[in-house]
PDB file of C-alpha atoms in Angstrom:
ATOM      1  CA  MET A   1       5.399  15.549 -26.165  1.00 85.00           C
ATOM      2  CA  ALA A   2       7.358  16.153 -22.508  1.00 94.00           C
ATOM      3  CA  THR A   3       8.486  13.696 -20.497  1.00 95.00           C
ATOM      4  CA  ALA A   4      10.200  14.924 -16.995  1.00 95.00           C
ATOM      5  CA  THR A   5      11.323  11.973 -14.390  1.00 96.00           C
ATOM      6  CA  TYR A   6      11.338  12.796 -10.169  1.00 97.00           C
ATOM      7  CA  THR A   7      12.458  10.560  -7.411  1.00 97.00           C
ATOM      8  CA  VAL A   8      10.060   9.890  -5.089  1.00 97.00           C
ATOM      9  CA  LYS A   9      10.930   9.280  -1.505  1.00 96.00           C
ATOM     10  CA  GLY A  10       8.720   6.323   0.381  1.00 95.00           C
ATOM     11  CA  MET A  11       6.817   4.371  -1.619  1.00 96.00           C
ATOM     12  CA  THR A  12       7.159   0.749  -0.777  1.00 95.00           C
ATOM     13  CA  CYS A  13       4.855  -1.231  -2.533  1.00 96.00           C
ATOM     14  CA  GLY A  14       2.184  -1.984  -5.148  1.00 95.00           C
ATOM     15  CA  HIS A  15      -0.701  -0.051  -2.968  1.00 95.00           C
ATOM     16  CA  CYS A  16       1.636   2.997  -3.032  1.00 96.00           C
ATOM     17  CA  VAL A  17       2.774   3.365  -6.726  1.00 97.00           C
ATOM     18  CA  SER A  18      -0.996   2.857  -6.945  1.00 97.00           C
ATOM     19  CA  SER A  19      -1.318   6.126  -4.678  1.00 97.00           C
ATOM     20  CA  VAL A  20       1.126   7.460  -7.423  1.00 98.00           C
ATOM     21  CA  LYS A  21       0.341   7.092 -10.357  1.00 98.00           C
ATOM     22  CA  GLU A  22      -3.697   7.855  -8.970  1.00 98.00           C
ATOM     23  CA  GLU A  23      -3.177  11.004  -7.856  1.00 98.00           C
ATOM     24  CA  VAL A  24      -0.294  12.263 -10.180  1.00 98.00           C
ATOM     25  CA  GLY A  25      -3.089  11.473 -12.648  1.00 98.00           C
ATOM     26  CA  GLU A  26      -5.153  13.117 -12.141  1.00 98.00           C
ATOM     27  CA  VAL A  27      -2.776  16.373 -12.301  1.00 98.00           C
ATOM     28  CA  ALA A  28      -4.670  17.996 -15.340  1.00 97.00           C
ATOM     29  CA  GLY A  29      -2.666  18.084 -18.889  1.00 97.00           C
ATOM     30  CA  VAL A  30      -1.277  14.513 -17.601  1.00 98.00           C
ATOM     31  CA  THR A  31      -1.589  11.411 -19.958  1.00 97.00           C
ATOM     32  CA  SER A  32       0.560   9.245 -19.016  1.00 97.00           C
ATOM     33  CA  VAL A  33       2.288   8.206 -15.443  1.00 98.00           C
ATOM     34  CA  GLU A  34       5.232   4.965 -15.261  1.00 97.00           C
ATOM     35  CA  VAL A  35       6.408   4.461 -11.632  1.00 97.00           C
ATOM     36  CA  ASP A  36      10.007   2.270 -11.134  1.00 96.00           C
ATOM     37  CA  LEU A  37       9.595   1.172  -7.472  1.00 96.00           C
ATOM     38  CA  ALA A  38      12.821  -0.415  -6.497  1.00 94.00           C
ATOM     39  CA  GLY A  39      14.454   3.015  -8.212  1.00 94.00           C
ATOM     40  CA  GLY A  40      12.026   4.900  -6.690  1.00 96.00           C
ATOM     41  CA  LEU A  41      11.374   6.716  -9.734  1.00 96.00           C
ATOM     42  CA  LEU A  42       8.474   8.331 -11.355  1.00 97.00           C
ATOM     43  CA  THR A  43       8.019   9.497 -14.858  1.00 97.00           C
ATOM     44  CA  VAL A  44       5.137  11.634 -15.793  1.00 97.00           C
ATOM     45  CA  GLY A  45       4.009  12.311 -19.621  1.00 97.00           C
ATOM     46  CA  SER A  46       2.001  15.587 -21.329  1.00 97.00           C
ATOM     47  CA  ASP A  47       1.633  16.828 -24.345  1.00 96.00           C
ATOM     48  CA  SER A  48       3.465  20.068 -23.109  1.00 95.00           C
ATOM     49  CA  PRO A  49       5.451  20.614 -19.927  1.00 94.00           C
ATOM     50  CA  ILE A  50       3.653  20.525 -16.743  1.00 96.00           C
ATOM     51  CA  ASP A  51       4.591  22.958 -13.416  1.00 95.00           C
ATOM     52  CA  SER A  52       6.600  20.799 -11.387  1.00 95.00           C
ATOM     53  CA  ALA A  53       5.707  22.061  -8.716  1.00 96.00           C
ATOM     54  CA  LYS A  54       2.036  20.580  -9.503  1.00 97.00           C
ATOM     55  CA  ILE A  55       3.815  16.980  -9.497  1.00 97.00           C
ATOM     56  CA  ILE A  56       5.301  17.740  -6.592  1.00 97.00           C
ATOM     57  CA  ALA A  57       1.887  18.530  -5.310  1.00 97.00           C
ATOM     58  CA  ALA A  58       0.104  15.566  -6.176  1.00 98.00           C
ATOM     59  CA  VAL A  59       2.625  13.472  -4.538  1.00 97.00           C
ATOM     60  CA  GLU A  60       2.933  15.034  -1.834  1.00 97.00           C
ATOM     61  CA  GLU A  61      -1.172  14.615  -1.671  1.00 97.00           C
ATOM     62  CA  ALA A  62      -0.254  10.745  -1.914  1.00 97.00           C
ATOM     63  CA  GLY A  63       1.946  10.667   1.132  1.00 96.00           C
ATOM     64  CA  TYR A  64       5.454  11.023  -0.486  1.00 97.00           C
ATOM     65  CA  GLU A  65       7.954  13.250  -0.966  1.00 96.00           C
ATOM     66  CA  VAL A  66       9.666  13.918  -4.562  1.00 97.00           C
ATOM     67  CA  VAL A  67      13.633  14.293  -4.041  1.00 94.00           C
ATOM     68  CA  ASN A  68      15.046  15.844  -6.998  1.00 81.00           C
ATOM     69  CA  PRO A  69      12.094  17.553  -8.580  1.00 60.00           C
ATOM     70  CA  ALA A  70      13.409  17.736 -12.048  1.00 53.00           C
TER      71      ALA A  70
ATOM     72  CA  MET B   1     -13.901 -14.030  23.602  1.00 85.00           C
ATOM     73  CA  ALA B   2     -11.085 -15.421  21.691  1.00 94.00           C
ATOM     74  CA  THR B   3      -8.315 -14.151  20.915  1.00 95.00           C
ATOM     75  CA  ALA B   4      -5.857 -15.035  18.382  1.00 96.00           C
ATOM     76  CA  THR B   5      -2.296 -13.691  16.986  1.00 96.00           C
ATOM     77  CA  TYR B   6      -0.124 -14.299  14.064  1.00 97.00           C
ATOM     78  CA  THR B   7       2.723 -13.293  12.316  1.00 97.00           C
ATOM     79  CA  VAL B   8       2.519 -11.883   8.250  1.00 97.00           C
ATOM     80  CA  LYS B   9       4.867 -11.740   6.508  1.00 96.00           C
ATOM     81  CA  GLY B  10       5.512  -8.794   3.347  1.00 95.00           C
ATOM     82  CA  MET B  11       3.565  -6.027   4.861  1.00 96.00           C
ATOM     83  CA  THR B  12       5.884  -2.395   4.781  1.00 95.00           C
ATOM     84  CA  CYS B  13       3.417   0.299   4.681  1.00 96.00           C
ATOM     85  CA  GLY B  14       0.024   1.353   6.255  1.00 95.00           C
ATOM     86  CA  HIS B  15      -1.565   0.094   2.852  1.00 95.00           C
ATOM     87  CA  CYS B  16      -0.670  -2.993   3.152  1.00 96.00           C
ATOM     88  CA  VAL B  17      -1.823  -3.209   6.717  1.00 97.00           C
ATOM     89  CA  SER B  18      -5.558  -1.714   5.431  1.00 97.00           C
ATOM     90  CA  SER B  19      -5.123  -4.361   3.492  1.00 97.00           C
ATOM     91  CA  VAL B  20      -4.879  -7.360   5.487  1.00 98.00           C
ATOM     92  CA  LYS B  21      -6.879  -5.614   8.213  1.00 98.00           C
ATOM     93  CA  GLU B  22     -10.120  -5.663   5.317  1.00 98.00           C
ATOM     94  CA  GLU B  23      -9.723  -9.419   4.107  1.00 98.00           C
ATOM     95  CA  VAL B  24      -9.375 -10.482   7.363  1.00 98.00           C
ATOM     96  CA  GLY B  25     -11.875  -8.808   8.834  1.00 98.00           C
ATOM     97  CA  GLU B  26     -14.301 -10.294   6.442  1.00 98.00           C
ATOM     98  CA  VAL B  27     -13.549 -13.941   7.737  1.00 98.00           C
ATOM     99  CA  ALA B  28     -17.154 -15.025   9.356  1.00 97.00           C
ATOM    100  CA  GLY B  29     -17.345 -14.439  12.787  1.00 97.00           C
ATOM    101  CA  VAL B  30     -14.163 -11.559  12.760  1.00 98.00           C
ATOM    102  CA  THR B  31     -14.791  -9.034  15.696  1.00 98.00           C
ATOM    103  CA  SER B  32     -11.692  -7.752  15.724  1.00 97.00           C
ATOM    104  CA  VAL B  33      -8.194  -6.840  13.236  1.00 98.00           C
ATOM    105  CA  GLU B  34      -5.749  -5.516  14.289  1.00 97.00           C
ATOM    106  CA  VAL B  35      -2.292  -5.439  12.859  1.00 97.00           C
ATOM    107  CA  ASP B  36       1.556  -4.098  14.805  1.00 96.00           C
ATOM    108  CA  LEU B  37       3.039  -3.314  11.306  1.00 96.00           C
ATOM    109  CA  ALA B  38       6.591  -2.528  12.570  1.00 94.00           C
ATOM    110  CA  GLY B  39       5.997  -6.593  14.864  1.00 94.00           C
ATOM    111  CA  GLY B  40       4.536  -7.759  11.703  1.00 96.00           C
ATOM    112  CA  LEU B  41       1.880  -8.802  14.195  1.00 96.00           C
ATOM    113  CA  LEU B  42      -1.567  -9.433  12.783  1.00 97.00           C
ATOM    114  CA  THR B  43      -4.295  -9.972  16.689  1.00 97.00           C
ATOM    115  CA  VAL B  44      -7.744 -11.608  15.357  1.00 97.00           C
ATOM    116  CA  GLY B  45     -10.974 -11.576  17.691  1.00 97.00           C
ATOM    117  CA  SER B  46     -13.491 -13.328  17.992  1.00 97.00           C
ATOM    118  CA  ASP B  47     -16.329 -14.572  19.849  1.00 96.00           C
ATOM    119  CA  SER B  48     -15.062 -17.904  19.498  1.00 95.00           C
ATOM    120  CA  PRO B  49     -12.386 -19.803  17.682  1.00 95.00           C
ATOM    121  CA  ILE B  50     -11.509 -19.827  14.305  1.00 96.00           C
ATOM    122  CA  ASP B  51     -10.313 -22.270  12.202  1.00 95.00           C
ATOM    123  CA  SER B  52      -6.632 -20.265  11.259  1.00 95.00           C
ATOM    124  CA  ALA B  53      -6.959 -22.190   7.998  1.00 96.00           C
ATOM    125  CA  LYS B  54      -9.792 -19.406   6.815  1.00 97.00           C
ATOM    126  CA  ILE B  55      -6.819 -16.593   8.527  1.00 97.00           C
ATOM    127  CA  ILE B  56      -4.210 -17.747   7.646  1.00 97.00           C
ATOM    128  CA  ALA B  57      -6.020 -17.937   3.813  1.00 97.00           C
ATOM    129  CA  ALA B  58      -7.417 -14.072   3.786  1.00 98.00           C
ATOM    130  CA  VAL B  59      -3.625 -12.854   4.422  1.00 97.00           C
ATOM    131  CA  GLU B  60      -2.900 -15.007   0.885  1.00 97.00           C
ATOM    132  CA  GLU B  61      -5.910 -13.427  -0.436  1.00 97.00           C
ATOM    133  CA  ALA B  62      -4.611  -9.788   0.869  1.00 97.00           C
ATOM    134  CA  GLY B  63      -1.778 -10.805  -0.873  1.00 96.00           C
ATOM    135  CA  TYR B  64       0.580 -11.341   2.161  1.00 97.00           C
ATOM    136  CA  GLU B  65       2.183 -14.710   4.092  1.00 96.00           C
ATOM    137  CA  VAL B  66       2.075 -16.438   7.335  1.00 97.00           C
ATOM    138  CA  VAL B  67       4.720 -17.664   8.475  1.00 94.00           C
ATOM    139  CA  ASN B  68       3.923 -18.596  11.994  1.00 81.00           C
ATOM    140  CA  PRO B  69      -0.135 -19.885  12.335  1.00 61.00           C
ATOM    141  CA  ALA B  70      -1.433 -19.282  15.975  1.00 53.00           C
TER     142      ALA B  70
END
């Protein structure tokens, strides 16, 4: 089990959280996605570590930006 | 042609705008819905005037609040 945390910029509401969860959840290997809206924190769980570039790309696909990749 | 303008509280992003447009657009008689996110302005067009209570209810259904009904 691996967990990585990212800080995401630009999420303002529950809809934003849903968009990020949906896109990140579609990345191969991701088993869990948690988002803390207030802190802009994205926590991604997986069985084995995932290339952070894939997570960053998914966040960008959702329309947001990772400001400090893990 | 009638137009009514409302101020809506709580919209923070384009997803919020979409939600409000969708719900208000489903109100019987509504022919156009415009939302200005920065100003929180909702402008509703219709062929004949619509009971503002119906628009307010639709906004609440979307998860937001009208602060000064027309």
